Each structure stands twice: as structure tokens, then as C-alpha cells.
Amino acid sequence: MTISLASAVSRLGTETAFDVLAKAKAMEQAGRDIINLGIGQPDFPTPDNIVQAAVKALLAGHHGYTPANGILALREAVAEDIGKRRRCTVSPDAILIMPGGKPTMFFACLLFGEPGVEIMYPNPGFPIYESAIRFSGATPVPIPLHEETGFSFSAEEVLAKITPATRLIIVNSPANPTGGVVPRREIEILVTGLERHPHVAVLSDEIYSRILYDGVEPVSFLEFDSIRERLIVLDGWSKTYAMTGWRLGYSVWPKAIIDKANRLSINDHSCVNHATQWAGIEALTGPQGAVDTMVAAFDERRRVIVDELNSLPGFRCVNPGGAFYAFPNITETGLSSRQMQDRLLEECGVAVVSGTSFGAFGEGFVRFSYASSVDSIREAIARIRAWLPTAV
Ligand code: PLP
């Protein structure tokens, strides 16, 4: 007899960006000069006022468990922030503080997914959606995102895919890995159409809602009362406040299921790190200048990387409206997206992530994270330009 694992384990996917990161770090340790445009995290430190708030909380003795749903002062700060930015009112009781953005998508898939159920998700999209859906036993139904529409989606196309087995639709705008932004009109059509499908819930991943360009205003699904009782909204501190390693996120839940989601928290992690929660309050209620500075820097880098990518033979890149990712089409180079990922790392020392790491509809694309300095972006593109004639 040997040990055996649950069959669900074989259905778990991964986030390739972490594999690329590990490989890039190992190559760096072996002496290679690597430019990392692979992992999706701001290259800025967490703003000092936030770090100081955590230090103060630790010195003040905030060392113990907190309620599983998070300390009230933080949930109040989140509710106030949502009220300011999202044209809606949310009660602190509707909020769960989470160890990052990811657990909310996993919990939502566990709460809704089981064999026989369909869950729709963007493809190419954040890879954990498909992984969590498969793990739950549900059938993942891709919403294909197209380059021609700037990687938005067609609400009519989404609505047409709904069946009696559909329980949940996952949406993400601004999006990873494409930087695509779904226009308000398309969201309105989707929400109105969902009135005809009251058995379908929505998970809206709004983690990049503060990283938007060209004066475009964020649209939150929380604005629409008609779906509030079947809507989960995911957000967090990781991207907005350069806090990826702190593991702090939140989600807004409908009354009917928040207790079930909180029970998953109690089973899974008990509560989020106590001092980190105080840092989260400072992030939301303190000065916001650092966020503006980071977004302005991302915007400058976006212009540089899109221009540079479009100047490379065989590359074509639409202008991303949000987040910090460029997602060029590389089909004309003749390389598959996986070949491009592997060869750019091995032969150019440039870490990027293949489009297929984000789903089958990502073939022909690669993701460049431009949360990196302008100089390193220019150097990466120069290396690729010099390499391309020998590569294809
Ligand atoms: N949602 C999207 C679309 C993301 O890109 C990410 C991280 O890359 C997350 C959620 C997860 O964020 P966190 O690091 O807070 O778990």
C-alpha cells in the first residue's frame, strides 16, 4: 500500500508567475543578470506611514487573534472607502477581511462549485479562477477575451452562455493578464441581463480598480442594487498600496452567504495577522499621495512598454487601460507563447509569463508586467530586439 491523495488535488492548477519568479531568482543566484517582468507586484516599497502603523500596532500589543471577519475598525474603514469610491453604501457587517485577494476566489468557488455546476470565468484570466473552479468539481466555462475589443468582454456573449447549471460568473476589470477594462455600458448590459437569470451569482474581482489610466473612472458591480444579494466583490491592499507580501485583502458578501464564507475563514486561517489589519486602516485613512505617485509611474511605464513592444518585429500590443500588464500578440514571430516565455528567460535573461499560463485563449500572447523601472523595461526590450533575428 502507498499513500493516496484526494482526486481533487490532481485538478489544482497553479500561477506560473511564481514558477518563473523562482527560476529567475535561481538564475540570478547563479550569476545571471535577469530583468524580471514576470511577477505582478509593484516594485515600490509599502508607504512608510503604513509600515509605521504596523510597527505601532505590534508595540501596542496587538498580538492576539482577532475576530475571523477582521477588526471592526478596519471593516468600518473599508466600508467608508467603498462608500467614497464606489457610488454605494456597504455595511461593515457585509465585509470579510481576508489574507489577500486570492482566498475570496477560492472560497467563492468552494461555496458554489460542485460536480454538475458551471462557473464562468475570463480566459485569458487570472489562473487561480480556473484552478479553483476545477478543484471544486464544477465545470469551468471560459469567457473568451479578445484582443480586438481591448480584452473587454461582450455582455451578450456572456449572457448567451448561461444555462440552468450556471451558478457563478467571475469578472475582473481592470484585468490580469491583459490590462483590459470592461466599459460601463457592457457591465450595465450584463447586470440588466442577469435580472432574467436570478439563479446566477457574480464574483467581481476589483483588485486593480485604483490602477486605471486616461481619466477612466472605475465601475463597481456594487453600484447595481439589482444584483447586490448575489454579488461578491473582491479587493485588497496588495496592488494599490504595494503590500503583496503583507497578505491583506477584503471581500463584500451578500447577507445570505457571508456566514458560510466566514466559517471557511475560521476553518482555514482563523483571522488575518493582527498588526497587518492596523496597517490596513492607515492605508485607507492616511494620505493617498503614494498611490497617486505609483499610478503615475505605472502610466509612464505603460506608454514606454507599449511603444517599445509595438516597435519589435512580430509583436503587436494593444494599449492596456488598467493594472500594470502589457499583453502583446506574438503570433507573427512564429513562436508559441510558452516557447517565448522559456527562450526569453534562458536566452535574453528577461522573465515574462506565457499567455497560456492564463488559459487556453492566451495562446499567441505573453504577459509583461511593467511594475518595473523605465530603464529596465528599455533594457529588456533592447535585449529582445537584438535576439529576435536569431530566434525565429
Ligand atoms: N486578483 C487578480 C486579478 C490578481 O491579479 C491578483 C494577484 O496577482 C489577485 C487577485 C490576488 O491578490 P493577492 O496577492 O492579494 O492575493
Coordinates of C-alpha atoms and ligand atoms in Angstrom, one line a residue:
M1 CA 0.0 0.0 0.0
T2 CA 1.2 3.5 -0.7
I3 CA -0.3 6.8 0.3
S4 CA -3.0 8.2 -1.9
L5 CA -4.3 11.7 -2.3
A6 CA -7.8 13.1 -3.0
S7 CA -8.6 13.2 -6.7
A8 CA -9.4 16.9 -6.5
V9 CA -5.7 17.6 -5.9
S10 CA -4.9 16.5 -9.4
R11 CA -7.3 19.2 -10.7
L12 CA -5.4 22.1 -8.9
G13 CA -3.7 24.5 -11.3
T14 CA -1.0 27.0 -10.4
E15 CA 0.1 30.5 -11.0
T16 CA 3.0 30.2 -13.4
A17 CA 4.3 33.7 -12.5
F18 CA 5.5 32.1 -9.2
D19 CA 7.4 29.3 -11.1
V20 CA 9.0 31.9 -13.4
L21 CA 9.9 34.0 -10.3
A22 CA 11.6 31.0 -8.7
K23 CA 13.5 30.2 -11.8
A24 CA 14.6 33.8 -12.4
K25 CA 15.8 34.0 -8.8
A26 CA 17.8 30.8 -9.1
M27 CA 19.4 32.1 -12.3
E28 CA 20.3 35.3 -10.6
Q29 CA 21.9 33.4 -7.7
A30 CA 23.9 31.5 -10.3
G31 CA 25.2 34.9 -11.6
R32 CA 22.9 35.7 -14.5
D33 CA 21.6 39.2 -15.0
I34 CA 17.8 38.9 -15.1
I35 CA 15.2 41.6 -15.8
N36 CA 12.1 40.4 -14.0
L37 CA 8.9 41.5 -15.9
G38 CA 7.2 38.2 -14.8
I39 CA 5.7 38.7 -11.4
G40 CA 2.8 41.1 -10.9
Q41 CA 3.7 43.2 -8.0
P42 CA 4.6 46.9 -7.6
D43 CA 8.3 47.5 -7.4
F44 CA 7.7 50.2 -4.8
P45 CA 8.1 49.7 -1.0
T46 CA 5.0 49.9 1.1
P47 CA 4.5 53.6 2.0
D48 CA 6.2 54.4 5.3
N49 CA 3.1 55.6 7.1
I50 CA 1.6 52.1 6.6
V51 CA 4.7 50.3 7.8
Q52 CA 4.9 52.6 10.9
A53 CA 1.2 51.8 11.7
A54 CA 2.1 48.1 11.8
V55 CA 5.1 48.7 14.0
K56 CA 3.0 50.8 16.3
A57 CA 0.3 48.1 16.5
L58 CA 3.0 45.5 17.4
L59 CA 4.5 47.7 20.1
A60 CA 1.0 48.4 21.4
G61 CA 0.5 44.7 22.0
H62 CA -1.9 43.8 19.2
H63 CA -0.5 40.2 19.1
G64 CA -3.6 38.0 19.6
Y65 CA -6.3 36.6 17.4
T66 CA -8.9 39.0 16.1
P67 CA -12.5 38.1 15.1
A68 CA -12.3 35.9 12.0
N69 CA -14.1 38.6 9.9
G70 CA -11.5 41.2 10.9
I71 CA -11.3 44.0 13.5
L72 CA -14.3 46.4 13.4
A73 CA -12.2 49.5 12.9
L74 CA -10.8 48.0 9.7
R75 CA -14.2 46.9 8.4
E76 CA -15.5 50.4 9.1
A77 CA -12.6 51.9 7.2
V78 CA -13.2 49.6 4.3
A79 CA -17.0 50.4 4.3
E80 CA -16.1 54.2 4.3
D81 CA -13.6 53.8 1.5
I82 CA -16.1 51.8 -0.6
G83 CA -18.7 54.5 0.0
K84 CA -16.3 57.2 -1.2
R85 CA -15.1 55.4 -4.3
R86 CA -17.9 53.2 -5.5
R87 CA -21.2 55.1 -5.5
C88 CA -22.8 52.7 -3.0
T89 CA -23.2 52.1 0.7
V90 CA -21.9 48.9 2.3
S91 CA -22.3 47.9 5.9
P92 CA -19.1 46.8 7.8
D93 CA -21.1 43.6 8.6
A94 CA -21.0 42.7 4.9
I95 CA -17.2 42.7 4.8
L96 CA -14.7 39.9 5.5
I97 CA -11.1 40.8 6.0
M98 CA -9.0 38.1 4.2
P99 CA -5.3 37.1 4.0
G100 CA -5.0 38.7 0.5
G101 CA -7.3 38.8 -2.5
K102 CA -6.9 35.1 -3.5
P103 CA -8.8 33.4 -0.7
T104 CA -12.0 35.1 -1.7
M105 CA -12.0 33.5 -5.2
F106 CA -11.1 30.1 -3.7
F107 CA -13.9 30.4 -1.1
A108 CA -16.4 31.6 -3.7
C109 CA -15.6 28.6 -5.8
L110 CA -15.9 26.2 -2.9
L111 CA -19.2 27.7 -1.8
F112 CA -20.8 27.5 -5.3
G113 CA -18.9 24.7 -7.1
E114 CA -19.6 21.0 -7.2
P115 CA -20.0 18.4 -10.0
G116 CA -22.8 19.3 -12.4
V117 CA -22.4 23.1 -11.8
E118 CA -20.9 25.5 -14.3
I119 CA -18.9 28.5 -13.3
M120 CA -17.9 31.1 -16.0
Y121 CA -14.5 32.9 -15.8
P122 CA -12.4 35.1 -18.1
N123 CA -9.9 33.5 -20.3
P124 CA -7.2 34.6 -20.6
G125 CA -7.6 35.5 -17.0
F126 CA -6.1 35.1 -13.5
P127 CA -5.2 31.4 -13.4
I128 CA -6.5 30.7 -10.0
Y129 CA -10.1 31.2 -11.2
E130 CA -9.9 28.1 -13.4
S131 CA -7.8 26.2 -10.9
A132 CA -10.3 26.8 -8.0
I133 CA -13.3 26.0 -10.2
R134 CA -11.8 22.7 -11.2
F135 CA -10.8 21.9 -7.7
S136 CA -14.4 22.4 -6.6
G137 CA -15.6 19.8 -9.1
A138 CA -17.5 22.4 -11.1
T139 CA -17.1 22.8 -14.9
P140 CA -15.2 25.9 -15.9
V141 CA -16.9 27.7 -18.8
P142 CA -14.5 30.2 -20.3
I143 CA -15.5 33.8 -21.3
P144 CA -13.1 34.3 -24.2
L145 CA -11.5 37.8 -24.1
H146 CA -10.4 39.2 -27.5
E147 CA -7.6 41.5 -28.5
E148 CA -9.9 43.3 -30.9
T149 CA -12.1 44.6 -28.1
G150 CA -9.1 45.5 -25.9
F151 CA -9.7 42.3 -23.9
S152 CA -13.0 43.5 -22.6
F153 CA -15.9 41.1 -22.9
S154 CA -19.2 41.1 -24.7
A155 CA -22.0 41.0 -22.2
E156 CA -24.3 39.5 -24.7
E157 CA -21.8 36.7 -25.3
V158 CA -21.6 36.1 -21.5
L159 CA -25.4 36.1 -21.1
A160 CA -25.8 33.6 -24.0
K161 CA -23.6 31.1 -22.2
I162 CA -25.8 31.0 -19.1
T163 CA -27.5 27.6 -18.6
P164 CA -29.6 26.3 -15.7
A165 CA -26.4 24.8 -14.4
T166 CA -24.6 28.2 -14.2
R167 CA -24.2 29.3 -10.6
L168 CA -21.4 31.9 -10.7
I169 CA -19.8 34.3 -13.2
I170 CA -16.4 35.6 -12.4
V171 CA -15.5 39.0 -13.9
N172 CA -12.3 41.0 -13.5
S173 CA -11.8 44.6 -14.6
P174 CA -9.2 46.1 -14.8
A175 CA -7.8 42.6 -15.7
N176 CA -4.8 40.5 -15.2
P177 CA -3.1 39.5 -17.5
T178 CA -4.4 41.8 -20.2
G179 CA -4.8 45.2 -18.6
G180 CA -8.2 45.2 -20.2
V181 CA -11.0 47.3 -18.9
V182 CA -14.7 46.5 -19.3
P183 CA -16.6 49.6 -20.3
R184 CA -19.5 50.8 -18.1
R185 CA -22.0 50.1 -20.9
E186 CA -21.0 46.4 -21.1
I187 CA -21.3 46.0 -17.4
E188 CA -24.8 47.6 -17.4
I189 CA -25.9 45.3 -20.2
L190 CA -24.6 42.3 -18.2
V191 CA -26.3 43.4 -14.9
T192 CA -29.6 44.1 -16.7
G193 CA -29.4 40.7 -18.5
L194 CA -28.8 39.0 -15.2
E195 CA -32.2 40.1 -14.0
R196 CA -33.5 37.3 -16.2
H197 CA -31.2 34.8 -14.5
P198 CA -31.8 35.1 -10.8
H199 CA -30.0 31.8 -10.1
V200 CA -26.7 33.2 -11.2
A201 CA -24.3 34.9 -8.7
V202 CA -21.4 37.2 -9.6
L203 CA -17.8 37.4 -8.3
S204 CA -16.3 40.7 -9.3
D205 CA -12.6 40.9 -8.8
E206 CA -11.9 44.6 -8.5
I207 CA -8.3 44.4 -7.1
Y208 CA -7.0 46.8 -9.8
S209 CA -9.8 49.3 -9.5
R210 CA -7.4 52.1 -8.4
I211 CA -4.9 51.4 -11.2
L212 CA -6.7 52.9 -14.2
Y213 CA -5.4 55.3 -16.8
D214 CA -6.5 58.1 -19.1
G215 CA -9.0 59.5 -16.6
V216 CA -11.3 56.5 -16.9
E217 CA -13.5 56.1 -13.8
P218 CA -13.7 52.6 -12.1
V219 CA -17.1 50.8 -12.4
S220 CA -18.0 48.6 -9.5
F221 CA -20.7 45.9 -9.6
L222 CA -21.6 47.3 -6.1
E223 CA -23.3 50.2 -7.9
F224 CA -26.1 47.9 -9.1
D225 CA -28.8 47.2 -6.5
S226 CA -30.5 44.5 -8.6
I227 CA -27.6 42.0 -8.0
R228 CA -26.4 43.0 -4.6
E229 CA -27.9 40.0 -2.9
R230 CA -26.0 37.7 -5.2
L231 CA -22.8 39.6 -5.6
I232 CA -19.3 39.1 -4.1
V233 CA -16.7 41.8 -4.6
L234 CA -13.0 41.1 -4.1
D235 CA -10.5 43.8 -3.4
G236 CA -7.4 44.3 -1.3
W237 CA -4.3 46.2 -0.4
S238 CA -1.7 44.2 -2.4
K239 CA -1.6 46.2 -5.6
T240 CA -2.9 49.6 -4.6
Y241 CA -0.6 50.0 -1.6
A242 CA 2.3 47.8 -2.7
M243 CA 1.5 45.3 0.1
T244 CA 1.7 42.0 -1.8
G245 CA 3.7 40.3 1.0
W246 CA 1.6 41.5 3.8
R247 CA -1.3 39.3 2.8
L248 CA -4.3 41.6 3.3
G249 CA -7.5 41.7 1.3
Y250 CA -11.2 42.0 1.8
S251 CA -14.4 41.0 0.2
V252 CA -18.0 42.1 0.3
W253 CA -20.6 39.4 0.6
P254 CA -24.4 39.0 0.3
K255 CA -26.2 38.6 3.6
A256 CA -27.3 35.0 2.7
I257 CA -23.8 33.6 2.4
I258 CA -21.4 35.8 4.4
D259 CA -21.7 33.5 7.5
K260 CA -20.8 30.5 5.3
A261 CA -17.8 32.3 3.9
N262 CA -16.7 33.4 7.4
R263 CA -17.0 29.8 8.5
L264 CA -14.5 28.9 5.8
S265 CA -12.2 31.6 7.2
I266 CA -12.5 30.0 10.7
N267 CA -11.7 26.6 9.3
D268 CA -8.9 27.9 7.2
H269 CA -6.9 30.7 8.8
S270 CA -8.8 31.9 12.0
C271 CA -8.0 35.6 11.2
V272 CA -5.6 37.8 9.4
N273 CA -2.4 38.9 11.1
H274 CA -3.5 41.4 13.7
A275 CA -0.9 44.1 13.2
T276 CA -1.4 44.0 9.5
Q277 CA -5.0 44.9 10.0
W278 CA -4.0 48.1 11.7
A279 CA -1.7 48.9 8.8
G280 CA -4.7 48.4 6.5
I281 CA -6.6 51.1 8.4
E282 CA -3.7 53.5 8.0
A283 CA -3.5 52.7 4.3
L284 CA -7.2 53.5 3.7
T285 CA -7.5 56.5 6.0
G286 CA -4.0 58.1 5.7
P287 CA -2.6 60.2 2.9
Q288 CA -3.1 58.7 -0.6
G289 CA -0.3 60.6 -2.3
A290 CA 1.9 57.4 -2.6
V291 CA -0.9 55.7 -4.6
D292 CA -1.1 58.6 -7.0
T293 CA 2.7 58.6 -7.4
M294 CA 2.7 54.8 -8.1
V295 CA -0.1 55.0 -10.6
A296 CA 1.6 58.0 -12.4
A297 CA 4.8 55.9 -12.6
F298 CA 2.9 52.9 -14.0
D299 CA 1.3 55.2 -16.5
E300 CA 4.6 56.4 -17.8
R301 CA 6.0 52.9 -18.0
R302 CA 2.8 51.8 -19.8
R303 CA 3.5 54.3 -22.6
V304 CA 7.1 53.2 -22.8
I305 CA 6.4 49.5 -22.9
V306 CA 3.5 49.6 -25.4
D307 CA 5.6 51.8 -27.8
E308 CA 8.6 49.6 -27.4
L309 CA 6.7 46.4 -27.9
N310 CA 4.9 47.7 -31.0
S311 CA 8.3 48.5 -32.4
L312 CA 9.5 44.9 -32.2
P313 CA 9.2 42.8 -35.3
G314 CA 6.4 40.2 -34.9
F315 CA 4.9 41.9 -31.8
R316 CA 1.6 43.8 -31.6
C317 CA 0.4 45.3 -28.4
V318 CA -3.0 46.9 -27.6
N319 CA -2.9 49.8 -25.1
P320 CA -3.9 48.4 -21.7
G321 CA -6.4 50.6 -19.9
G322 CA -5.6 49.5 -16.3
A323 CA -3.5 47.3 -14.0
F324 CA 0.3 47.0 -14.8
Y325 CA 0.4 44.4 -17.6
A326 CA 1.0 44.6 -21.3
F327 CA -0.2 41.5 -23.3
P328 CA 1.3 41.6 -26.8
N329 CA 0.3 39.3 -29.6
I330 CA 3.4 37.4 -30.7
T331 CA 1.9 35.0 -33.3
E332 CA 3.9 36.7 -36.1
T333 CA 7.1 35.7 -34.5
G334 CA 6.3 32.0 -35.2
L335 CA 7.0 31.1 -31.6
S336 CA 4.3 29.7 -29.2
S337 CA 3.7 31.7 -26.1
R338 CA 5.4 29.0 -23.9
Q339 CA 8.4 29.0 -26.2
M340 CA 8.6 32.7 -26.0
Q341 CA 8.5 32.6 -22.1
D342 CA 11.2 29.9 -21.9
R343 CA 13.5 31.4 -24.5
L344 CA 13.3 35.0 -23.3
L345 CA 14.3 33.8 -19.9
E346 CA 17.1 31.4 -21.0
E347 CA 18.5 33.4 -23.9
C348 CA 17.8 37.0 -23.0
G349 CA 17.5 36.9 -19.2
V350 CA 14.1 38.5 -19.5
A351 CA 11.4 37.0 -17.3
V352 CA 7.8 37.2 -18.8
V353 CA 4.8 34.8 -18.5
S354 CA 3.3 32.9 -21.4
G355 CA -0.2 33.8 -22.3
T356 CA -1.3 30.1 -21.9
S357 CA -0.5 30.3 -18.2
F358 CA -3.7 32.4 -18.1
G359 CA -5.8 29.9 -20.0
A360 CA -6.0 28.3 -23.5
F361 CA -7.2 31.6 -25.1
G362 CA -3.9 33.1 -24.1
E363 CA -2.0 31.2 -26.9
G364 CA -0.2 33.7 -29.1
F365 CA 0.4 36.2 -26.3
V366 CA 2.8 36.8 -23.5
R367 CA 2.4 38.9 -20.4
F368 CA 4.9 41.7 -19.5
S369 CA 4.5 43.1 -16.0
Y370 CA 5.6 46.7 -16.2
A371 CA 5.8 47.2 -12.5
S372 CA 9.5 47.8 -13.1
S373 CA 11.6 50.8 -13.8
V374 CA 11.6 52.5 -17.3
D375 CA 15.3 51.7 -17.6
S376 CA 14.8 48.0 -17.0
I377 CA 11.9 48.0 -19.4
R378 CA 14.0 49.7 -22.1
E379 CA 16.9 47.3 -21.4
A380 CA 14.6 44.2 -21.6
I381 CA 13.2 45.3 -25.0
A382 CA 16.7 46.1 -26.3
R383 CA 17.8 42.6 -25.4
I384 CA 14.7 41.1 -27.2
R385 CA 15.3 43.3 -30.2
A386 CA 18.8 42.1 -30.5
W387 CA 17.8 38.5 -30.0
L388 CA 14.8 38.2 -32.3
P389 CA 16.6 37.9 -35.7
T390 CA 18.5 34.9 -34.3
A391 CA 15.5 33.4 -32.6
V392 CA 12.9 32.9 -35.3
Ligands
PLP1 N1 -7.0 39.1 -8.5 C1 -6.2 39.4 -9.5 C2 -6.8 39.7 -10.8 C3 -4.8 39.4 -9.4 O1 -4.0 39.7 -10.4 C4 -4.2 39.0 -8.1 C5 -2.8 38.9 -7.9 O2 -2.0 39.0 -8.9 C6 -5.1 38.7 -7.1 C7 -6.5 38.7 -7.3 C8 -4.6 38.2 -5.8 O3 -4.1 39.2 -5.0 P1 -3.4 38.9 -3.6 O4 -2.0 38.9 -3.8 O5 -3.9 40.0 -2.7 O6 -3.9 37.6 -3.1

